[in-house]
Short mmCIF file of C-alpha atoms and ligand atoms in Angstrom, two decimals:
data_model
loop_
_atom_site.label_atom_id
_atom_site.label_comp_id
_atom_site.label_asym_id
_atom_site.label_seq_id
_atom_site.Cartn_x
_atom_site.Cartn_y
_atom_site.Cartn_z
CA MET A 1 -247.60 -179.78 25.28
CA ALA A 2 -249.65 -181.27 28.12
CA ALA A 3 -251.57 -178.83 30.32
CA THR A 4 -250.50 -177.68 33.77
CA ILE A 5 -252.61 -179.56 36.30
CA ILE A 6 -254.31 -177.19 38.75
CA ASP A 7 -253.90 -178.97 42.08
CA GLY A 8 -256.88 -178.14 44.31
CA ASN A 9 -255.44 -180.06 47.26
CA ARG A 10 -252.23 -178.01 47.21
CA ILE A 11 -253.98 -174.65 46.76
CA ALA A 12 -256.57 -175.44 49.47
CA ALA A 13 -253.75 -176.37 51.89
CA GLU A 14 -251.97 -173.08 51.05
CA ILE A 15 -255.14 -171.08 51.84
CA ARG A 16 -255.67 -172.98 55.11
CA GLU A 17 -252.13 -172.08 56.19
CA GLU A 18 -252.89 -168.40 55.48
CA LEU A 19 -256.12 -168.69 57.48
CA LYS A 20 -254.30 -170.26 60.45
CA LYS A 21 -252.04 -167.21 60.57
CA GLU A 22 -255.01 -164.82 60.31
CA VAL A 23 -256.80 -166.64 63.13
CA ALA A 24 -253.69 -166.43 65.34
CA ILE A 25 -253.40 -162.66 64.70
CA MET A 26 -257.11 -162.15 65.46
CA LYS A 27 -256.72 -163.99 68.76
CA GLU A 28 -253.61 -162.04 69.71
CA LYS A 29 -254.74 -158.58 68.67
CA HIS A 30 -258.46 -158.69 69.41
CA GLY A 31 -258.97 -161.74 71.66
CA LEU A 32 -261.38 -162.96 69.01
CA VAL A 33 -261.83 -166.58 67.89
CA PRO A 34 -263.85 -167.26 64.70
CA GLY A 35 -266.88 -169.39 65.56
CA LEU A 36 -268.64 -171.84 63.25
CA VAL A 37 -271.79 -173.81 64.04
CA THR A 38 -272.91 -176.69 61.85
CA ILE A 39 -276.47 -177.93 62.34
CA LEU A 40 -277.19 -181.47 61.21
CA VAL A 41 -280.75 -182.80 61.16
CA GLY A 42 -281.10 -186.60 61.04
CA LYS A 43 -278.50 -189.23 60.24
CA ASN A 44 -277.98 -189.13 56.48
CA PRO A 45 -274.51 -190.78 56.07
CA ALA A 46 -273.35 -188.37 53.32
CA SER A 47 -274.43 -185.35 55.43
CA ILE A 48 -272.64 -186.75 58.50
CA SER A 49 -269.47 -187.14 56.45
CA TYR A 50 -269.69 -183.54 55.03
CA VAL A 51 -270.35 -182.04 58.47
CA THR A 52 -267.53 -184.05 60.05
CA GLY A 53 -265.12 -182.75 57.39
CA LYS A 54 -266.21 -179.15 58.04
CA GLN A 55 -265.91 -179.50 61.82
CA LYS A 56 -262.48 -181.13 61.55
CA THR A 57 -261.19 -178.33 59.32
CA ALA A 58 -262.64 -175.67 61.65
CA HIS A 59 -261.01 -177.36 64.63
CA ASP A 60 -257.61 -177.64 62.84
CA LEU A 61 -257.73 -173.90 62.09
CA GLY A 62 -258.29 -173.04 65.75
CA PHE A 63 -261.95 -171.99 65.45
CA TYR A 64 -264.56 -172.17 68.18
CA SER A 65 -266.65 -174.89 66.54
CA VAL A 66 -269.95 -176.44 67.51
CA GLN A 67 -271.58 -179.49 65.96
CA ASP A 68 -275.29 -179.36 66.77
CA ASP A 69 -277.04 -182.67 65.96
CA GLN A 70 -280.82 -182.65 65.89
CA PRO A 71 -283.27 -185.55 65.48
CA GLU A 72 -284.87 -186.27 62.09
CA ASP A 73 -288.33 -185.36 63.49
CA ILE A 74 -287.40 -181.92 64.89
CA PRO A 75 -290.35 -179.56 64.25
CA GLU A 76 -289.64 -176.67 61.88
CA ASP A 77 -290.36 -174.11 64.60
CA ALA A 78 -287.77 -175.71 66.89
CA LEU A 79 -285.16 -175.61 64.11
CA LEU A 80 -285.97 -171.94 63.43
CA ALA A 81 -285.61 -171.20 67.16
CA LEU A 82 -282.20 -172.91 67.12
CA VAL A 83 -281.07 -170.74 64.21
CA GLU A 84 -282.28 -167.66 66.12
CA LYS A 85 -280.27 -168.76 69.17
CA TYR A 86 -277.06 -168.87 67.11
CA ASN A 87 -277.96 -165.62 65.29
CA ALA A 88 -277.89 -163.95 68.71
CA ASP A 89 -274.71 -165.67 69.96
CA PRO A 90 -271.69 -163.30 69.64
CA LYS A 91 -269.24 -166.25 69.76
CA VAL A 92 -270.74 -167.54 66.50
CA HIS A 93 -269.71 -165.87 63.21
CA GLY A 94 -270.90 -168.55 60.81
CA ILE A 95 -274.00 -170.77 60.79
CA LEU A 96 -274.31 -173.67 58.42
CA VAL A 97 -277.42 -175.83 58.15
CA GLN A 98 -276.46 -179.02 56.35
CA LEU A 99 -278.74 -179.84 53.41
CA PRO A 100 -280.89 -181.69 52.54
CA LEU A 101 -283.38 -181.22 55.36
CA PRO A 102 -286.23 -183.70 56.05
CA ARG A 103 -289.32 -183.21 53.89
CA HIS A 104 -291.50 -181.79 56.68
CA ILE A 105 -289.17 -178.77 56.93
CA ASN A 106 -289.25 -175.84 54.51
CA GLU A 107 -285.58 -175.56 53.53
CA LYS A 108 -285.93 -172.05 52.14
CA ARG A 109 -287.56 -170.75 55.33
CA VAL A 110 -284.73 -172.16 57.45
CA LEU A 111 -281.92 -170.85 55.21
CA ASN A 112 -283.55 -167.42 55.02
CA ALA A 113 -283.77 -167.30 58.84
CA ILE A 114 -279.96 -167.28 59.13
CA ASP A 115 -278.64 -163.77 59.83
CA PRO A 116 -277.14 -162.71 56.44
CA ASP A 117 -274.03 -161.54 58.33
CA LYS A 118 -273.51 -165.15 59.56
CA ASP A 119 -274.53 -166.83 56.29
CA VAL A 120 -271.09 -168.23 55.45
CA ASP A 121 -272.54 -170.63 52.85
CA CYS A 122 -273.81 -167.49 51.04
CA PHE A 123 -277.22 -168.92 50.15
CA HIS A 124 -279.25 -166.02 51.60
CA PRO A 125 -280.93 -163.76 48.98
CA VAL A 126 -279.43 -160.71 50.74
CA ASN A 127 -275.91 -162.04 50.18
CA ILE A 128 -276.62 -162.98 46.57
CA GLY A 129 -277.89 -159.42 46.08
CA ARG A 130 -274.70 -158.06 47.65
CA LEU A 131 -272.65 -160.30 45.35
CA VAL A 132 -274.46 -158.97 42.28
CA ILE A 133 -273.91 -155.34 43.30
CA GLY A 134 -270.24 -156.15 43.96
CA GLY A 135 -267.52 -153.77 45.14
CA SER A 136 -267.67 -152.79 48.80
CA GLU A 137 -271.24 -154.10 48.99
CA ALA A 138 -270.13 -157.74 48.48
CA ARG A 139 -269.52 -159.73 51.63
CA PHE A 140 -269.36 -163.52 51.29
CA SER A 141 -269.03 -165.48 48.06
CA PRO A 142 -270.67 -168.89 47.69
CA CYS A 143 -268.03 -171.49 48.54
CA THR A 144 -267.65 -173.49 45.32
CA PRO A 145 -267.52 -170.41 43.02
CA ALA A 146 -265.13 -168.72 45.48
CA GLY A 147 -262.91 -171.81 45.26
CA ILE A 148 -263.02 -171.71 41.45
CA LYS A 149 -261.92 -168.07 41.45
CA GLU A 150 -259.03 -168.81 43.82
CA LEU A 151 -257.88 -171.70 41.60
CA ILE A 152 -257.86 -169.42 38.56
CA MET A 153 -256.08 -166.53 40.32
CA ARG A 154 -253.49 -168.64 42.11
CA SER A 155 -252.64 -170.43 38.86
CA GLY A 156 -251.73 -167.08 37.31
CA VAL A 157 -254.41 -167.27 34.59
CA PRO A 158 -255.16 -163.76 33.25
CA THR A 159 -258.85 -162.86 33.60
CA SER A 160 -259.13 -159.19 32.64
CA GLY A 161 -260.68 -159.05 29.18
CA ALA A 162 -260.70 -162.86 28.92
CA GLU A 163 -263.59 -164.76 27.35
CA VAL A 164 -265.11 -166.85 30.14
CA VAL A 165 -267.71 -169.45 29.23
CA VAL A 166 -269.70 -171.07 32.05
CA VAL A 167 -271.59 -174.28 31.30
CA GLY A 168 -274.54 -174.51 33.73
CA ARG A 169 -276.69 -171.90 35.48
CA SER A 170 -277.44 -173.37 38.90
CA ASN A 171 -277.88 -171.03 41.87
CA ILE A 172 -274.94 -172.60 43.70
CA VAL A 173 -272.32 -172.71 40.92
CA GLY A 174 -273.12 -171.43 37.41
CA LYS A 175 -274.95 -168.16 38.17
CA PRO A 176 -272.70 -166.93 41.00
CA ILE A 177 -269.40 -167.73 39.24
CA ALA A 178 -270.67 -165.94 36.10
CA ILE A 179 -271.50 -162.86 38.21
CA MET A 180 -268.17 -162.99 40.03
CA MET A 181 -266.10 -163.28 36.85
CA MET A 182 -267.80 -160.28 35.20
CA GLN A 183 -267.30 -157.88 38.13
CA LYS A 184 -264.85 -155.01 37.79
CA ALA A 185 -262.47 -156.61 40.28
CA LYS A 186 -259.17 -158.42 40.71
CA GLY A 187 -259.26 -161.93 39.26
CA ALA A 188 -262.35 -160.99 37.24
CA ASN A 189 -263.22 -158.22 34.71
CA ALA A 190 -263.93 -160.90 32.10
CA THR A 191 -266.44 -161.13 29.26
CA VAL A 192 -268.81 -163.87 30.43
CA THR A 193 -271.15 -166.17 28.50
CA VAL A 194 -273.40 -168.70 30.24
CA VAL A 195 -274.66 -171.76 28.36
CA HIS A 196 -277.30 -174.32 29.44
CA THR A 197 -279.78 -176.79 28.01
CA GLY A 198 -281.52 -173.99 26.11
CA SER A 199 -278.36 -172.83 24.32
CA ARG A 200 -278.28 -173.27 20.55
CA ASP A 201 -274.63 -173.95 19.79
CA MET A 202 -272.77 -174.86 22.95
CA GLU A 203 -269.74 -176.08 21.03
CA ALA A 204 -269.21 -172.71 19.31
CA HIS A 205 -269.38 -170.87 22.64
CA CYS A 206 -266.99 -173.28 24.38
CA LYS A 207 -264.50 -172.99 21.51
CA ARG A 208 -264.19 -169.23 22.18
CA ALA A 209 -263.38 -169.66 25.87
CA ASP A 210 -260.04 -168.57 27.30
CA ILE A 211 -261.45 -169.88 30.60
CA LEU A 212 -264.02 -172.67 30.42
CA ILE A 213 -265.92 -173.41 33.64
CA VAL A 214 -268.06 -176.53 33.40
CA ALA A 215 -270.72 -177.26 36.04
CA ALA A 216 -273.42 -179.39 34.42
CA GLY A 217 -273.21 -182.76 36.18
CA VAL A 218 -273.01 -184.66 32.87
CA PRO A 219 -269.94 -186.88 32.50
CA GLY A 220 -267.92 -186.13 29.37
CA LEU A 221 -270.33 -183.37 28.24
CA VAL A 222 -267.53 -181.11 27.00
CA LYS A 223 -265.64 -182.78 24.15
CA PRO A 224 -261.89 -182.25 23.80
CA GLU A 225 -262.36 -180.62 20.37
CA TRP A 226 -264.54 -177.91 22.03
CA ILE A 227 -261.52 -176.66 23.98
CA LYS A 228 -259.49 -173.76 22.63
CA PRO A 229 -255.77 -174.70 22.61
CA GLY A 230 -254.12 -173.21 25.71
CA ALA A 231 -257.41 -172.49 27.54
CA CYS A 232 -257.85 -172.85 31.28
CA VAL A 233 -260.46 -175.56 32.00
CA ILE A 234 -262.17 -175.72 35.39
CA ASP A 235 -264.21 -178.91 35.71
CA VAL A 236 -266.69 -178.61 38.58
CA GLY A 237 -268.65 -181.77 37.74
CA VAL A 238 -268.49 -184.74 40.08
CA ASN A 239 -270.18 -187.79 38.57
CA ARG A 240 -270.23 -191.35 39.92
CA VAL A 241 -269.61 -193.57 36.91
CA GLY A 242 -269.02 -196.90 38.67
CA GLU A 243 -267.20 -198.53 41.57
CA LYS A 244 -263.72 -199.97 42.13
CA LYS A 245 -261.89 -201.74 44.92
CA SER A 246 -259.75 -199.37 46.99
CA GLU A 247 -256.07 -200.45 47.05
CA LYS A 248 -255.77 -199.03 50.59
CA THR A 249 -258.84 -200.48 52.31
CA GLY A 250 -260.02 -203.22 49.95
CA ARG A 251 -263.52 -201.67 50.14
CA MET A 252 -265.60 -200.70 47.11
CA VAL A 253 -265.35 -196.95 46.40
CA PRO A 254 -267.05 -194.83 43.73
CA ILE A 255 -265.24 -193.99 40.49
CA LEU A 256 -265.64 -190.23 39.98
CA LYS A 257 -265.43 -188.40 36.68
CA GLY A 258 -265.88 -184.76 35.74
CA ASP A 259 -267.90 -183.16 32.96
CA VAL A 260 -264.79 -182.99 30.75
CA ASP A 261 -262.81 -185.88 29.27
CA PHE A 262 -259.71 -185.11 31.35
CA GLU A 263 -257.19 -187.38 29.59
CA ALA A 264 -257.91 -185.97 26.12
CA ALA A 265 -258.53 -182.39 27.31
CA LYS A 266 -255.19 -182.09 29.10
CA GLU A 267 -253.40 -182.50 25.75
CA ILE A 268 -255.16 -179.36 24.42
CA ALA A 269 -255.77 -177.07 27.42
CA GLY A 270 -253.12 -174.79 28.92
CA SER A 271 -254.23 -175.65 32.46
CA ILE A 272 -256.92 -177.94 33.82
CA THR A 273 -258.42 -179.16 37.11
CA PRO A 274 -258.60 -182.92 37.70
CA VAL A 275 -261.64 -184.72 39.18
CA PRO A 276 -261.21 -185.55 41.99
CA GLY A 277 -258.58 -183.19 43.40
CA GLY A 278 -259.50 -179.95 41.61
CA VAL A 279 -262.48 -177.85 42.69
CA GLY A 280 -263.68 -180.34 45.35
CA PRO A 281 -261.02 -179.67 48.04
CA MET A 282 -261.57 -175.91 47.75
CA THR A 283 -265.20 -175.78 48.88
CA ILE A 284 -264.74 -176.47 52.62
CA THR A 285 -261.66 -174.21 52.69
CA MET A 286 -263.69 -171.30 51.31
CA LEU A 287 -266.34 -171.90 53.98
CA MET A 288 -263.58 -171.39 56.54
CA LYS A 289 -262.39 -168.27 54.71
CA ASN A 290 -265.93 -166.84 54.87
CA THR A 291 -266.08 -167.57 58.61
CA VAL A 292 -262.77 -165.74 59.22
CA LEU A 293 -264.07 -162.84 57.09
CA SER A 294 -267.27 -162.75 59.15
CA ALA A 295 -265.30 -162.73 62.42
CA GLY A 296 -263.14 -159.89 61.07
CA LEU A 297 -266.24 -157.88 60.09
CA SER A 298 -267.64 -158.34 63.61
CA ILE A 299 -264.64 -156.37 64.95
CA GLU A 300 -265.51 -153.49 62.64
P1 NAP B 1 -277.48 -178.50 38.73
O1 NAP B 1 -278.19 -177.71 39.76
O2 NAP B 1 -278.04 -179.82 38.29
O3 NAP B 1 -277.30 -177.58 37.44
C1 NAP B 1 -276.73 -178.09 36.27
C2 NAP B 1 -276.72 -177.00 35.21
O4 NAP B 1 -276.10 -177.56 34.06
C3 NAP B 1 -278.12 -176.54 34.81
O5 NAP B 1 -278.12 -175.14 34.65
C4 NAP B 1 -278.37 -177.26 33.48
O6 NAP B 1 -279.08 -176.50 32.56
C5 NAP B 1 -276.95 -177.41 32.94
N1 NAP B 1 -276.89 -178.60 32.08
C6 NAP B 1 -277.16 -179.88 32.43
N2 NAP B 1 -277.02 -180.68 31.37
C7 NAP B 1 -276.65 -179.90 30.33
C8 NAP B 1 -276.40 -180.13 28.95
N3 NAP B 1 -276.48 -181.36 28.43
N4 NAP B 1 -276.05 -179.09 28.18
C9 NAP B 1 -275.98 -177.84 28.71
N5 NAP B 1 -276.22 -177.55 29.99
C10 NAP B 1 -276.57 -178.57 30.79
O7 NAP B 1 -275.98 -178.81 39.17
P2 NAP B 1 -274.96 -178.04 40.13
O8 NAP B 1 -275.42 -178.11 41.51
O9 NAP B 1 -274.58 -176.73 39.53
O10 NAP B 1 -273.69 -179.00 39.97
C11 NAP B 1 -273.09 -179.25 38.72
C12 NAP B 1 -272.00 -180.30 38.91
O11 NAP B 1 -271.02 -179.79 39.80
C13 NAP B 1 -272.48 -181.61 39.55
O12 NAP B 1 -271.74 -182.68 39.01
C14 NAP B 1 -272.13 -181.43 41.01
O13 NAP B 1 -271.92 -182.67 41.67
C15 NAP B 1 -270.86 -180.65 40.92
N6 NAP B 1 -270.57 -179.82 42.10
C16 NAP B 1 -269.34 -179.95 42.65
C17 NAP B 1 -269.01 -179.19 43.76
C18 NAP B 1 -267.64 -179.30 44.36
O14 NAP B 1 -267.41 -178.83 45.45
N7 NAP B 1 -266.71 -179.89 43.64
C19 NAP B 1 -269.93 -178.30 44.31
C20 NAP B 1 -271.17 -178.18 43.70
C21 NAP B 1 -271.49 -178.95 42.57
P3 NAP B 1 -280.64 -176.07 32.75
O15 NAP B 1 -280.62 -174.95 33.74
O16 NAP B 1 -281.03 -175.63 31.40
O17 NAP B 1 -281.33 -177.29 33.27
#
């Protein structure tokens, strides 16, 4: 039987509706509006498009949102001062500095200057530490892993005691999702294995997975025969494998593929995310969720 397709667009829209309601209650009960600032340095077209998407979503949800554009040659000290200004602004609950930054700026220094309580991207070492400790200590979760967890939970996939195999160990996807899935918590409590380029027998590990999370950035890395029948497959990979003419606009658009051969895998898996339309739509939504969480914590 073909797998259930986990629809990231539908689940992201469902979460945004929930957030809209939460924002309305916050306004009514506490006179508080969640505030998100996005800082964009330079004019990188991809960065402009990401930041525009984030601002549009924030605006649709009723946030106080600020788009702060800075020139490509802004000195590092001036950017740090800007971050400090928003750290001190009580209307702002989330600060996002769009990456990559120009080469003359130390990215790490800038990200680490963001107040951890406003670090809604969850890149700050303090927040990663909180995530590792878990329980009441945890505050934000990094957006893509948080989206993966929501997809799993909202698809009704059991996680407690499940074998979870994560392919990839990056700081933004592989490591945090592995930590989140092993915590003693709802939608987690799993037995987690992480595989990477140093792993001896990736196929054997993948074959054991009740939940297989693939974030390697290698198209077709996971073969259909590596998938356990009935498993839940979350394909995080987004790989440009060519171009095609868009039927809507007539323009050339990239052809995107995941790290898993979707067509073959969906005949074996129990549930699976498509690329595009799986994990991708969740990331911005989880950024908004973190901002609402941050605003809520500011009341406390
Ligand atoms: P990354 O920083 O390049 O990390 C890739 C990880 O995969 C590394 O740990 C690497 O192992 C491992 N890996 C690469 N090739 C492998 C192989 N042949 N066998 C085993 N392991 C292998 O990538 P990332 O930032 O985590 O992103 C991964 C993919 O997810 C990319 O396609 C990216 O575009 C996509 N992504 C999507 C979203 C979204 O919102 N949908 C968000 C973030 C990322 P080593 O550590 O040993 O090098």
